[in-house]
mmCIF file with all atom_site columns, C-alpha atoms in Angstrom:
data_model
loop_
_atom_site.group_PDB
_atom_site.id
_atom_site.type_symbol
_atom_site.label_atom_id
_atom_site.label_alt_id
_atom_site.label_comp_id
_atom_site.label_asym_id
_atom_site.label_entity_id
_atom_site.label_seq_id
_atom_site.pdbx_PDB_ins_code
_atom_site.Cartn_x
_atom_site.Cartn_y
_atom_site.Cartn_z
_atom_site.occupancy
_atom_site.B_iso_or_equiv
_atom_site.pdbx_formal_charge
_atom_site.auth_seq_id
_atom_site.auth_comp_id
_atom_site.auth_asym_id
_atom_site.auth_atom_id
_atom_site.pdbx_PDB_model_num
ATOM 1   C CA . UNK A 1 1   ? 0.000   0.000  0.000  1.00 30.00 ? 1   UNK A CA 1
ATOM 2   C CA . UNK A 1 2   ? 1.570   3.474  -1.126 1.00 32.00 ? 2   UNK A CA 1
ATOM 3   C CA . UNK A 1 3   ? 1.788   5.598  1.652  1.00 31.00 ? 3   UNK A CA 1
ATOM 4   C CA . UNK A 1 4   ? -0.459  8.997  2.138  1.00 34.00 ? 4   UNK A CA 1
ATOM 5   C CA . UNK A 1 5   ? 1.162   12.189 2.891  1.00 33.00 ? 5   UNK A CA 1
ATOM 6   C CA . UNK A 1 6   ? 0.195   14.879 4.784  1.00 33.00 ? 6   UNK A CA 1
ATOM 7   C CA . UNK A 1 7   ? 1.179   18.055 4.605  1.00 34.00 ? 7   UNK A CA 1
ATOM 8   C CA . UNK A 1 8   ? 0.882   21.091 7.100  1.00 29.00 ? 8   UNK A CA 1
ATOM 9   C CA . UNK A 1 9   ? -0.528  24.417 5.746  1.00 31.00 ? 9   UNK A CA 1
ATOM 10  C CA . UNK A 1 10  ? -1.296  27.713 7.384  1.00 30.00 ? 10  UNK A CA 1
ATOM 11  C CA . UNK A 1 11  ? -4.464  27.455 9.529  1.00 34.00 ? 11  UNK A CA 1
ATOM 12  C CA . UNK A 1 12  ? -7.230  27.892 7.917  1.00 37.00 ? 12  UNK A CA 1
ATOM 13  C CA . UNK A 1 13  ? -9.849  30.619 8.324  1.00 40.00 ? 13  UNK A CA 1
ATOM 14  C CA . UNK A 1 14  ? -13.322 29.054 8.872  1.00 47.00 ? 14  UNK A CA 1
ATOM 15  C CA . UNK A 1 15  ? -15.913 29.342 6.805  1.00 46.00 ? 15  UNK A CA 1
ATOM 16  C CA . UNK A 1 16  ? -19.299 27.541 5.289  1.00 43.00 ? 16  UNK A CA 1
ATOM 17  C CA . UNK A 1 17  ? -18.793 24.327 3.749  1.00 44.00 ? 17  UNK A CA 1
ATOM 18  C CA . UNK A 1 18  ? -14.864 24.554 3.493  1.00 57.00 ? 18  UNK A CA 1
ATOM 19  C CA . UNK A 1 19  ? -12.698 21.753 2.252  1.00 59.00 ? 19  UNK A CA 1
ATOM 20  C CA . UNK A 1 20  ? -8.955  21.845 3.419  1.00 60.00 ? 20  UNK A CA 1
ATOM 21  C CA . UNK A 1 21  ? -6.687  19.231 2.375  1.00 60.00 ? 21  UNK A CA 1
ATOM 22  C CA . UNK A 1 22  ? -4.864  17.228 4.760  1.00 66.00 ? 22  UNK A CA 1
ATOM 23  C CA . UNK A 1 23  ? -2.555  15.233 2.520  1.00 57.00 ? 23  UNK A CA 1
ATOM 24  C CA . UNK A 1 24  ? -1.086  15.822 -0.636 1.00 55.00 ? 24  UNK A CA 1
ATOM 25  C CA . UNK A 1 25  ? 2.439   15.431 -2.998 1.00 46.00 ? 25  UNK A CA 1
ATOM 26  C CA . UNK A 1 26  ? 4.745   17.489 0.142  1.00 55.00 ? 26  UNK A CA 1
ATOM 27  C CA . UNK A 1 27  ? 6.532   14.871 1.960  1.00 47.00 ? 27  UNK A CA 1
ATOM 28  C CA . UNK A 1 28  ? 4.813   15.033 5.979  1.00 49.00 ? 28  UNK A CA 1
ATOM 29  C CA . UNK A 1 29  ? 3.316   12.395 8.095  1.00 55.00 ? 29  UNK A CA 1
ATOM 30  C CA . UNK A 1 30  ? 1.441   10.215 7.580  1.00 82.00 ? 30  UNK A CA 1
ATOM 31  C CA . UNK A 1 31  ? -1.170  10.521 10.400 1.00 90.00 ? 31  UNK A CA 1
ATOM 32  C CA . UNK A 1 32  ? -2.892  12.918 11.997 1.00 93.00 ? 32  UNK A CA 1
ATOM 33  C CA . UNK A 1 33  ? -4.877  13.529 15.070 1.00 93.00 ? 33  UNK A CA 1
ATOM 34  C CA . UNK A 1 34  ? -8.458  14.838 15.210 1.00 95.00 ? 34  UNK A CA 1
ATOM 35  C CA . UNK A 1 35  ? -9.040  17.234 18.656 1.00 94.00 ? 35  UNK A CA 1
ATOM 36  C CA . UNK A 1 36  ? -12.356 18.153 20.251 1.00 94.00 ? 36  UNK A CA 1
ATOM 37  C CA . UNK A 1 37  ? -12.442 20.560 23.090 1.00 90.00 ? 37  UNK A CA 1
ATOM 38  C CA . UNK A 1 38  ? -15.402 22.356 24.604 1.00 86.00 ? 38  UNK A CA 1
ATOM 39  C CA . UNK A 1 39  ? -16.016 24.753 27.595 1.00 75.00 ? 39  UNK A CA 1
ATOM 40  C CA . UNK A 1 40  ? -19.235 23.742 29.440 1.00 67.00 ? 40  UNK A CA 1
ATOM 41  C CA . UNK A 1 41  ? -19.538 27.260 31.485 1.00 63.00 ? 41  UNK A CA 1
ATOM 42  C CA . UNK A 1 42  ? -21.999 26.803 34.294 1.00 57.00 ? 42  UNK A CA 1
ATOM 43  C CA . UNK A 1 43  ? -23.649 23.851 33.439 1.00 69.00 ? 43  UNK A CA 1
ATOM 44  C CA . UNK A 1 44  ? -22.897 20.287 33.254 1.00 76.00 ? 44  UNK A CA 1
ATOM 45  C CA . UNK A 1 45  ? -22.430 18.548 29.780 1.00 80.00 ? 45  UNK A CA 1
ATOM 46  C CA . UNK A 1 46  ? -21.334 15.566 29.566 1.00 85.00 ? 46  UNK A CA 1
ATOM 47  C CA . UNK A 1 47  ? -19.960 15.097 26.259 1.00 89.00 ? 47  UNK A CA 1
ATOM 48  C CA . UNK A 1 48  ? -18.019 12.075 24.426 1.00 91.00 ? 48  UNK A CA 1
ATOM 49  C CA . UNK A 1 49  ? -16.674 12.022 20.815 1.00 94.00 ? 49  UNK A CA 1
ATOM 50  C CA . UNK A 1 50  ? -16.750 9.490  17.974 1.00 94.00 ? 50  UNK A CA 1
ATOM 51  C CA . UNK A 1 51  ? -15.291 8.721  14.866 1.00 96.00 ? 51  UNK A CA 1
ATOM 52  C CA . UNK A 1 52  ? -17.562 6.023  12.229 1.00 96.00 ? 52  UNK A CA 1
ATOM 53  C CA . UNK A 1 53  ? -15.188 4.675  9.268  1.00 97.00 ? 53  UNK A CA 1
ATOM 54  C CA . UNK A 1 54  ? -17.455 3.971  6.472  1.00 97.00 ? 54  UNK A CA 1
ATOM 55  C CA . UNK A 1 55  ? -17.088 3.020  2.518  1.00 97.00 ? 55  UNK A CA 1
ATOM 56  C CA . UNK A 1 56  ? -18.645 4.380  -0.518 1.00 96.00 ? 56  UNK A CA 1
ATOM 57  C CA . UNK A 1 57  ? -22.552 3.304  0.580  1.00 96.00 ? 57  UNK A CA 1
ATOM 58  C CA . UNK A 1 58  ? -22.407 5.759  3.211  1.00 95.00 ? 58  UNK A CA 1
ATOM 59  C CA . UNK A 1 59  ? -22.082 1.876  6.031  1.00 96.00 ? 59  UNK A CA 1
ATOM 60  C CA . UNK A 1 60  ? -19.743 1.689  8.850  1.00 95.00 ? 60  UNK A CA 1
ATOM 61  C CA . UNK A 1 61  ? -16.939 -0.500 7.466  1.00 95.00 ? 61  UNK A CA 1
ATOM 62  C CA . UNK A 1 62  ? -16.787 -3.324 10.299 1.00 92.00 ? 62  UNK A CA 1
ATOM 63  C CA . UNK A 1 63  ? -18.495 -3.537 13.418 1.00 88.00 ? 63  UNK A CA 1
ATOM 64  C CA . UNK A 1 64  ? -14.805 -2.634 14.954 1.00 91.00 ? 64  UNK A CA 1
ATOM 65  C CA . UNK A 1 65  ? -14.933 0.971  13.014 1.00 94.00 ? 65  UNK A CA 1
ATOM 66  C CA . UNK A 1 66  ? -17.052 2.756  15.287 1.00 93.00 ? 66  UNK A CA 1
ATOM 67  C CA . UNK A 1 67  ? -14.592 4.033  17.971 1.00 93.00 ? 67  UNK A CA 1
ATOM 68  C CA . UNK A 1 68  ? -15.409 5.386  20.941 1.00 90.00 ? 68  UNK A CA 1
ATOM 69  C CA . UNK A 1 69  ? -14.587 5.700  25.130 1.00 85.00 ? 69  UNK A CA 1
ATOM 70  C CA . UNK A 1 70  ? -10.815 5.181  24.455 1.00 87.00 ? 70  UNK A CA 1
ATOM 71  C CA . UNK A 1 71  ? -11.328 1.934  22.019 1.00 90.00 ? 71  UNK A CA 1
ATOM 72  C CA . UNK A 1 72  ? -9.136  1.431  18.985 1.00 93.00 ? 72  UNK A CA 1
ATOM 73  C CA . UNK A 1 73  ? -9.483  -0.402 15.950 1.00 94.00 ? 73  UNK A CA 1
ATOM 74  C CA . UNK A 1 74  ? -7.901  -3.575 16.074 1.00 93.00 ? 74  UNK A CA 1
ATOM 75  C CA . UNK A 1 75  ? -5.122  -2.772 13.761 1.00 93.00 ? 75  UNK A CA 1
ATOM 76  C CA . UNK A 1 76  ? -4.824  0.540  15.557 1.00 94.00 ? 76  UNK A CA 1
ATOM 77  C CA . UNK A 1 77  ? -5.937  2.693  12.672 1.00 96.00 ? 77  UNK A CA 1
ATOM 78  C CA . UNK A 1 78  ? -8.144  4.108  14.558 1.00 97.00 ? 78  UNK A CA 1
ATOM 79  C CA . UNK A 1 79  ? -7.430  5.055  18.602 1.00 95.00 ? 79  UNK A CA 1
ATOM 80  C CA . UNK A 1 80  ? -10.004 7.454  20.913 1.00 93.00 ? 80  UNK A CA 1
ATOM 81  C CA . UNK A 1 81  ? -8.420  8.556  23.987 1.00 86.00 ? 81  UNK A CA 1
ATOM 82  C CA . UNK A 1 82  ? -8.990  11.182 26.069 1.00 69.00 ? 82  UNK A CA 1
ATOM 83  C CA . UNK A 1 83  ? -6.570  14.585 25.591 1.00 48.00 ? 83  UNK A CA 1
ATOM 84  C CA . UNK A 1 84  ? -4.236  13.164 29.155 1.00 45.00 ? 84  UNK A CA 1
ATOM 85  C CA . UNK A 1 85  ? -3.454  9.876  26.639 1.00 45.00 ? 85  UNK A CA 1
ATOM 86  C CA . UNK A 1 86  ? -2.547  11.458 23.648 1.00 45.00 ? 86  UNK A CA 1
ATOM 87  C CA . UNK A 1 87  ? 0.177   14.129 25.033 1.00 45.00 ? 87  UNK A CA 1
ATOM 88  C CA . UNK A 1 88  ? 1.339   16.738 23.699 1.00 44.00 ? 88  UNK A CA 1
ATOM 89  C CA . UNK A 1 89  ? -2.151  17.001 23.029 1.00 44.00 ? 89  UNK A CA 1
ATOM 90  C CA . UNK A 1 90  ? -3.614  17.418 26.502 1.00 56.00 ? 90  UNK A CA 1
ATOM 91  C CA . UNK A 1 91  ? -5.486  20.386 25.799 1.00 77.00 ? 91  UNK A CA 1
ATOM 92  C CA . UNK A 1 92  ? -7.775  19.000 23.830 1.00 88.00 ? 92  UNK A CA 1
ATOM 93  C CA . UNK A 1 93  ? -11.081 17.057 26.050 1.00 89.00 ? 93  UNK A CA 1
ATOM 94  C CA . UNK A 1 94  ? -10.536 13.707 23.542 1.00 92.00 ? 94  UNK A CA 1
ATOM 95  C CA . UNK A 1 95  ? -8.987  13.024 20.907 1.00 93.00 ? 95  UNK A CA 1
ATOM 96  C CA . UNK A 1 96  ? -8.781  10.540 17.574 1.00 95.00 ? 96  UNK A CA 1
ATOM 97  C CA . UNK A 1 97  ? -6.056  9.143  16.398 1.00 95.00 ? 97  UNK A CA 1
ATOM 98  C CA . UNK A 1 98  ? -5.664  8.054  12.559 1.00 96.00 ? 98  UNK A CA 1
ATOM 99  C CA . UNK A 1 99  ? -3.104  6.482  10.531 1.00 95.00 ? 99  UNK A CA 1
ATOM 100 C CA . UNK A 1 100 ? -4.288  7.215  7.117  1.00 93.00 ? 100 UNK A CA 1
ATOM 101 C CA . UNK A 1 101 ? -2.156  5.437  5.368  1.00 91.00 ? 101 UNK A CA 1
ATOM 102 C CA . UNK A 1 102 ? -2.808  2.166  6.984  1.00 95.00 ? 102 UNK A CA 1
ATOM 103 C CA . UNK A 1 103 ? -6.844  2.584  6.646  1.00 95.00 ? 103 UNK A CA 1
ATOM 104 C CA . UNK A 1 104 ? -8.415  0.154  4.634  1.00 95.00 ? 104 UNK A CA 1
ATOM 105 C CA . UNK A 1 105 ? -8.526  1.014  0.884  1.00 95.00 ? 105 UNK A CA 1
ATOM 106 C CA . UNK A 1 106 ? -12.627 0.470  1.650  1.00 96.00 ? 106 UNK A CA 1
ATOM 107 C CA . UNK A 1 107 ? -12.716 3.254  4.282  1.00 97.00 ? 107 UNK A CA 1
ATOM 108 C CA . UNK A 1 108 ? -13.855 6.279  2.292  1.00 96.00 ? 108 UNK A CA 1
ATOM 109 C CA . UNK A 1 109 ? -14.692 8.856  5.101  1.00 97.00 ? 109 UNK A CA 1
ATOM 110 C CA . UNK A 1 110 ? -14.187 8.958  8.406  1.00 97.00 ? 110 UNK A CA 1
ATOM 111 C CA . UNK A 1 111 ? -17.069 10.907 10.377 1.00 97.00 ? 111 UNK A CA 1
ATOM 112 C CA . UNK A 1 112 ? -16.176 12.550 13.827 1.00 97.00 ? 112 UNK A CA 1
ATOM 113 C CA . UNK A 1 113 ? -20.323 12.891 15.784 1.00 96.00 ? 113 UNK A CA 1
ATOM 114 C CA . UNK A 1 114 ? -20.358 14.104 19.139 1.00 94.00 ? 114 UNK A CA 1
ATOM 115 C CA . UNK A 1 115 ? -22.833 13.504 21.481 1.00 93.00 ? 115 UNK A CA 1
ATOM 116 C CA . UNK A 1 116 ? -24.656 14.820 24.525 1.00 91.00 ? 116 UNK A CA 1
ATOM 117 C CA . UNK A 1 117 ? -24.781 11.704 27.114 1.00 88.00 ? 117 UNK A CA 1
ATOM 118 C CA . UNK A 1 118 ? -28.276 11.887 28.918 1.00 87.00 ? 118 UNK A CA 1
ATOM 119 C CA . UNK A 1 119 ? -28.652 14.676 26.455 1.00 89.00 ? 119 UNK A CA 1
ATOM 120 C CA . UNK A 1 120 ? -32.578 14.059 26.243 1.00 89.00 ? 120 UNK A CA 1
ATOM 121 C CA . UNK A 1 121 ? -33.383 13.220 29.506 1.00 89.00 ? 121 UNK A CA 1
ATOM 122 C CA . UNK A 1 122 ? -31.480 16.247 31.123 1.00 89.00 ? 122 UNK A CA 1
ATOM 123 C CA . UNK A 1 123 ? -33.101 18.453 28.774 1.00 89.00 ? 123 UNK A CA 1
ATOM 124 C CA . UNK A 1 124 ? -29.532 19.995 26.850 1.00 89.00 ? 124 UNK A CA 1
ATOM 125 C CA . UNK A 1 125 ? -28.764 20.389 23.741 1.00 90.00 ? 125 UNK A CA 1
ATOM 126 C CA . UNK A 1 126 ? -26.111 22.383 21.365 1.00 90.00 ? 126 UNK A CA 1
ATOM 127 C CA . UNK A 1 127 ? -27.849 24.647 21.220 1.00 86.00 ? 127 UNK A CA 1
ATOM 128 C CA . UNK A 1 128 ? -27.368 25.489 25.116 1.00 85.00 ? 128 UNK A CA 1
ATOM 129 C CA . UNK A 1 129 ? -22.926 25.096 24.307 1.00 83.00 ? 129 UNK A CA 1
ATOM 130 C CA . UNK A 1 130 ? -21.591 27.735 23.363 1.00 77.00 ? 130 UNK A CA 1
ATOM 131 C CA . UNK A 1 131 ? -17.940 26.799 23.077 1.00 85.00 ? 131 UNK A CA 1
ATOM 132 C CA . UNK A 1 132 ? -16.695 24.202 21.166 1.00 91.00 ? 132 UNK A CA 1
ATOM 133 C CA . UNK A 1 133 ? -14.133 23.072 18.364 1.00 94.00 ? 133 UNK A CA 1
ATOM 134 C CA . UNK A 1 134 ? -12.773 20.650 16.092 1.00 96.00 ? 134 UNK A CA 1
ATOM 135 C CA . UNK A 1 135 ? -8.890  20.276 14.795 1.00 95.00 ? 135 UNK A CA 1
ATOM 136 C CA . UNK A 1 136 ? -7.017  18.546 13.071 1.00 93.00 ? 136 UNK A CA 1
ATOM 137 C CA . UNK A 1 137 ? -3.333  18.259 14.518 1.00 90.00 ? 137 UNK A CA 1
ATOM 138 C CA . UNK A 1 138 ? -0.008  16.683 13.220 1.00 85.00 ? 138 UNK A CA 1
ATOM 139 C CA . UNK A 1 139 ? 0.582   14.225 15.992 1.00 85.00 ? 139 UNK A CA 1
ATOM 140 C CA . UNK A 1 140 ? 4.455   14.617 15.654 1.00 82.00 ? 140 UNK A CA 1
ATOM 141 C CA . UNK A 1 141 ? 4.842   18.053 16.684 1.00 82.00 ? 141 UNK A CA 1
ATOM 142 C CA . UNK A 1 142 ? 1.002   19.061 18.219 1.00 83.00 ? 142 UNK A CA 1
ATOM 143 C CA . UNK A 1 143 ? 1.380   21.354 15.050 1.00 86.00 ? 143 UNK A CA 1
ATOM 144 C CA . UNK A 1 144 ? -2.160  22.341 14.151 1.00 90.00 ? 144 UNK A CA 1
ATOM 145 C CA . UNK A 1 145 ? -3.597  22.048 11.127 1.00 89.00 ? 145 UNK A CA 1
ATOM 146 C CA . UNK A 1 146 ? -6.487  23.564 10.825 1.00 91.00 ? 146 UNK A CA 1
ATOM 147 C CA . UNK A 1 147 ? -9.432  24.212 13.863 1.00 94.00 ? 147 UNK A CA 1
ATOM 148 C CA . UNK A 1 148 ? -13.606 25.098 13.302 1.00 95.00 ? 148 UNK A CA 1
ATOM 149 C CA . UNK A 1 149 ? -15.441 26.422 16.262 1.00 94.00 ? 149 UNK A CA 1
ATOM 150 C CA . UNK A 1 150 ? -18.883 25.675 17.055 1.00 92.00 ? 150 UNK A CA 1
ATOM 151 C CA . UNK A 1 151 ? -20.842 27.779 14.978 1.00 91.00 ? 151 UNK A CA 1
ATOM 152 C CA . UNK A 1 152 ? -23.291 30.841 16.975 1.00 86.00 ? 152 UNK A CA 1
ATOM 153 C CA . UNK A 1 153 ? -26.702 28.827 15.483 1.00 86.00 ? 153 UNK A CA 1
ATOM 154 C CA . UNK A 1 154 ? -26.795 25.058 15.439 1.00 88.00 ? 154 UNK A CA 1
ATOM 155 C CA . UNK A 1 155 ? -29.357 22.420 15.594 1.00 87.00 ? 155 UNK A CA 1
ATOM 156 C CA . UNK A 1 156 ? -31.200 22.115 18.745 1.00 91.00 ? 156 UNK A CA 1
ATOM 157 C CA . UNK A 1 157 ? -30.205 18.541 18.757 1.00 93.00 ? 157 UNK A CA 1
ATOM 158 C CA . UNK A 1 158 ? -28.289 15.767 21.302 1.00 93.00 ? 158 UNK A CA 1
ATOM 159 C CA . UNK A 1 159 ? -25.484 14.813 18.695 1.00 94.00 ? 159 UNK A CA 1
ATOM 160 C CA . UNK A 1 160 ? -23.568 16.683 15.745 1.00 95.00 ? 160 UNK A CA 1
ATOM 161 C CA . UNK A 1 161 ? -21.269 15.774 13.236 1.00 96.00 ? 161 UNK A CA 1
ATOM 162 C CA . UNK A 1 162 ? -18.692 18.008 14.114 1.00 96.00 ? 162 UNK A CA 1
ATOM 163 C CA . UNK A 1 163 ? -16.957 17.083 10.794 1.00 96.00 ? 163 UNK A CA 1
ATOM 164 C CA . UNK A 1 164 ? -15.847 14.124 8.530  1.00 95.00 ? 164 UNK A CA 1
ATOM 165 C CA . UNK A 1 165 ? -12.177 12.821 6.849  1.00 95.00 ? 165 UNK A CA 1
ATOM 166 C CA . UNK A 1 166 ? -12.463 11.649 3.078  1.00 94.00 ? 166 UNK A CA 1
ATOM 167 C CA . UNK A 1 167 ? -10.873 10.352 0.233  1.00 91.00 ? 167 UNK A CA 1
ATOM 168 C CA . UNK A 1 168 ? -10.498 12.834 -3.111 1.00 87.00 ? 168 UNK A CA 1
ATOM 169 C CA . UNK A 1 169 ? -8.741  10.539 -5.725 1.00 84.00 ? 169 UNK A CA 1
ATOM 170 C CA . UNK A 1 170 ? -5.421  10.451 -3.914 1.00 80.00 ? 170 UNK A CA 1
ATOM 171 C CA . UNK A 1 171 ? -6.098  12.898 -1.192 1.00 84.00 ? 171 UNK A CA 1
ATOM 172 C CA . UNK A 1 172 ? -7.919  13.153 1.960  1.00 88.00 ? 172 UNK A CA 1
ATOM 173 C CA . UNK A 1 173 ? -10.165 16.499 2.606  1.00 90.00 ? 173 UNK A CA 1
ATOM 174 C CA . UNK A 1 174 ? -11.454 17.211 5.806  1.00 92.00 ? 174 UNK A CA 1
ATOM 175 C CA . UNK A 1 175 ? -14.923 19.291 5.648  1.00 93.00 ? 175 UNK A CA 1
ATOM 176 C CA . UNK A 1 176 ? -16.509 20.623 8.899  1.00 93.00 ? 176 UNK A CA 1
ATOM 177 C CA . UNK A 1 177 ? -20.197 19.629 9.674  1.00 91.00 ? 177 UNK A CA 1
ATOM 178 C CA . UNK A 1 178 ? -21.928 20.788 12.594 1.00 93.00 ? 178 UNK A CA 1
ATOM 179 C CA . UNK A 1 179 ? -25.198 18.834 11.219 1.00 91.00 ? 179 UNK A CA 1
ATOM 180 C CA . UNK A 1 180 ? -27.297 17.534 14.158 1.00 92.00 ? 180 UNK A CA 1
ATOM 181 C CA . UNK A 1 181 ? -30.143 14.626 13.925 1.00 91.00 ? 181 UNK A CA 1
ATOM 182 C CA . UNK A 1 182 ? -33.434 15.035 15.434 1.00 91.00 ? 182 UNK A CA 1
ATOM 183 C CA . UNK A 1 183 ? -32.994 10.963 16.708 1.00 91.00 ? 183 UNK A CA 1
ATOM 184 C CA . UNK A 1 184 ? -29.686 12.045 18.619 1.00 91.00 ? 184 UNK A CA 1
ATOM 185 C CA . UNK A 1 185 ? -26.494 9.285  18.747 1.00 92.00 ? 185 UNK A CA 1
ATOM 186 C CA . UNK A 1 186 ? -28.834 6.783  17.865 1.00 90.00 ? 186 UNK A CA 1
ATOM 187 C CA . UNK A 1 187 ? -30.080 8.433  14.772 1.00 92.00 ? 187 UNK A CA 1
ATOM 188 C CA . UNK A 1 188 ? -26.430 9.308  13.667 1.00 93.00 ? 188 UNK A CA 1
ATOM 189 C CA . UNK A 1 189 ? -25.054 5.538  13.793 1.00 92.00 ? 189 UNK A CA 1
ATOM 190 C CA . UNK A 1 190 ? -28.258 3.907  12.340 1.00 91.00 ? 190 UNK A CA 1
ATOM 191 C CA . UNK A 1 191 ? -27.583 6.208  9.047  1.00 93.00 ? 191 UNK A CA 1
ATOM 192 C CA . UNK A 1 192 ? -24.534 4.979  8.824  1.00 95.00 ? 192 UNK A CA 1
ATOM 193 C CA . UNK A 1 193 ? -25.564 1.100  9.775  1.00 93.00 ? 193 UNK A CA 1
ATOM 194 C CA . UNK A 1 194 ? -24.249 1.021  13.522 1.00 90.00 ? 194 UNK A CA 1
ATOM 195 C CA . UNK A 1 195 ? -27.579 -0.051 15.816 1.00 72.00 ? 195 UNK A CA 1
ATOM 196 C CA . UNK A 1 196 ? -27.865 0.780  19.055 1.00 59.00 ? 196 UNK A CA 1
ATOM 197 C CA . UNK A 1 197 ? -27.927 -1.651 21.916 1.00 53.00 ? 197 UNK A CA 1
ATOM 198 C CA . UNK A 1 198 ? -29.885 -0.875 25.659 1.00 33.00 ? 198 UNK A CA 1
ATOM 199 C CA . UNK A 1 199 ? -26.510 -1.660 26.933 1.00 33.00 ? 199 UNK A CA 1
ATOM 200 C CA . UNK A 1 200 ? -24.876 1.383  25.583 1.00 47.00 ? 200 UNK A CA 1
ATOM 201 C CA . UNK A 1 201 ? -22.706 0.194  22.805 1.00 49.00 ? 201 UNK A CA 1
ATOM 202 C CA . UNK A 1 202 ? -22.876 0.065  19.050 1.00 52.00 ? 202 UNK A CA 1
ATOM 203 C CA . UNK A 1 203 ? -22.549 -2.756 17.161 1.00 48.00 ? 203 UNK A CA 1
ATOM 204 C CA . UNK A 1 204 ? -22.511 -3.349 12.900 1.00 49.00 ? 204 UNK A CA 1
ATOM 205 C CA . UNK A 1 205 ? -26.162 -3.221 11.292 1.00 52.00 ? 205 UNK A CA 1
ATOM 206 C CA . UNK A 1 206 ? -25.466 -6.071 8.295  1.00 45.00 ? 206 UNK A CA 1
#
């Protein structure tokens, strides 16, 4: 497998429906780590981050690619930890870990939701945060890429995609999100062919 380059560009500004590269021809690494922070003011959120690995029909790859609650692939692709396990990158709440080069040649996108635990029966939504951001960071230096804040207006919802990794010919582009479904977490991972269990965990929808 040929490997994919990254290269590190200026941070970009934000703006609607942007589309930064992450890799390209410029010799880099060949990883890269996705950040979320958030600042819950005076009231308690209690907030966990995903990221979904799917292939061109929009369905999670394997029942293994939806990574959460410091989990990892089994090939270690794909690691969550929180911000303390990933140093230099402490700053950030959690983090996801990615070796892009080493993803299946299936995995198309990579999709980063973010979730409100409880969110419905404690009555909060995103709408009610008002600080919050995405990066993208080399994980050799904590160099970072690029960052998207929380937009002012966004869905009154439990869960966002905060943003999503994918594949342009020989390139991956990342492109923030912020979308929000009305069904929560468990409308998020049944689009994309997870189900949800009463136990709390997600498992492959065949």
């Amino acid at each position: 497998m040929g490997a994919v380059l990254c290269y590190l560009r200026p941070r970009a500004e934000q703006g609607d429906g942007d589309r930064v590269p992450v890799t390209g021809q410029e010799p880099g690494p060949t990883a890269v780590t996705v950040g979320f922070g958030w600042h819950l003011n005076t009231v308690f959120f209690e907030l966990d981050a995903c990221a979904i690995a799917v292939d061109a029909h929009d369905r999670v790859y394997s029942s293994s690619h939806f990574v959460s609650g410091n989990r990892q692939t089994p090939d270690g692709t794909i690691v969550h930890a929180g911000g303390d396990r990933l140093r230099p990158h402490a700053a950030d709440a959690q983090a996801v870990y990615l070796n892009l080069a080493a993803l299946p040649r299936a995995v198309e996108k990579i999709v980063f939701p973010v979730y409100i635990c409880d969110g419905k029966n404690r009555g909060q939504h995103f709408g009610q945060l008002r600080t919050a951001y995405i990066r993208l960071i080399d994980p050799a230096d904590g160099t970072e890429i690029v960052r998207y804040d929380l937009p002012e207006h966004v869905p009154a919802d439990t869960a966002l995609i905060f943003g999503e990794l994918y594949r342009s010919g020989a390139q991956w582009r990342f492109r923030p999100d912020f979308q929000g479904n009305p069904a929560g977490m468990a409308g998020i991972a049944q689009h994309f062919g997870v189900d949800v269990l009463l136990s709390g965990h997600y498992v492959h929808r065949s």
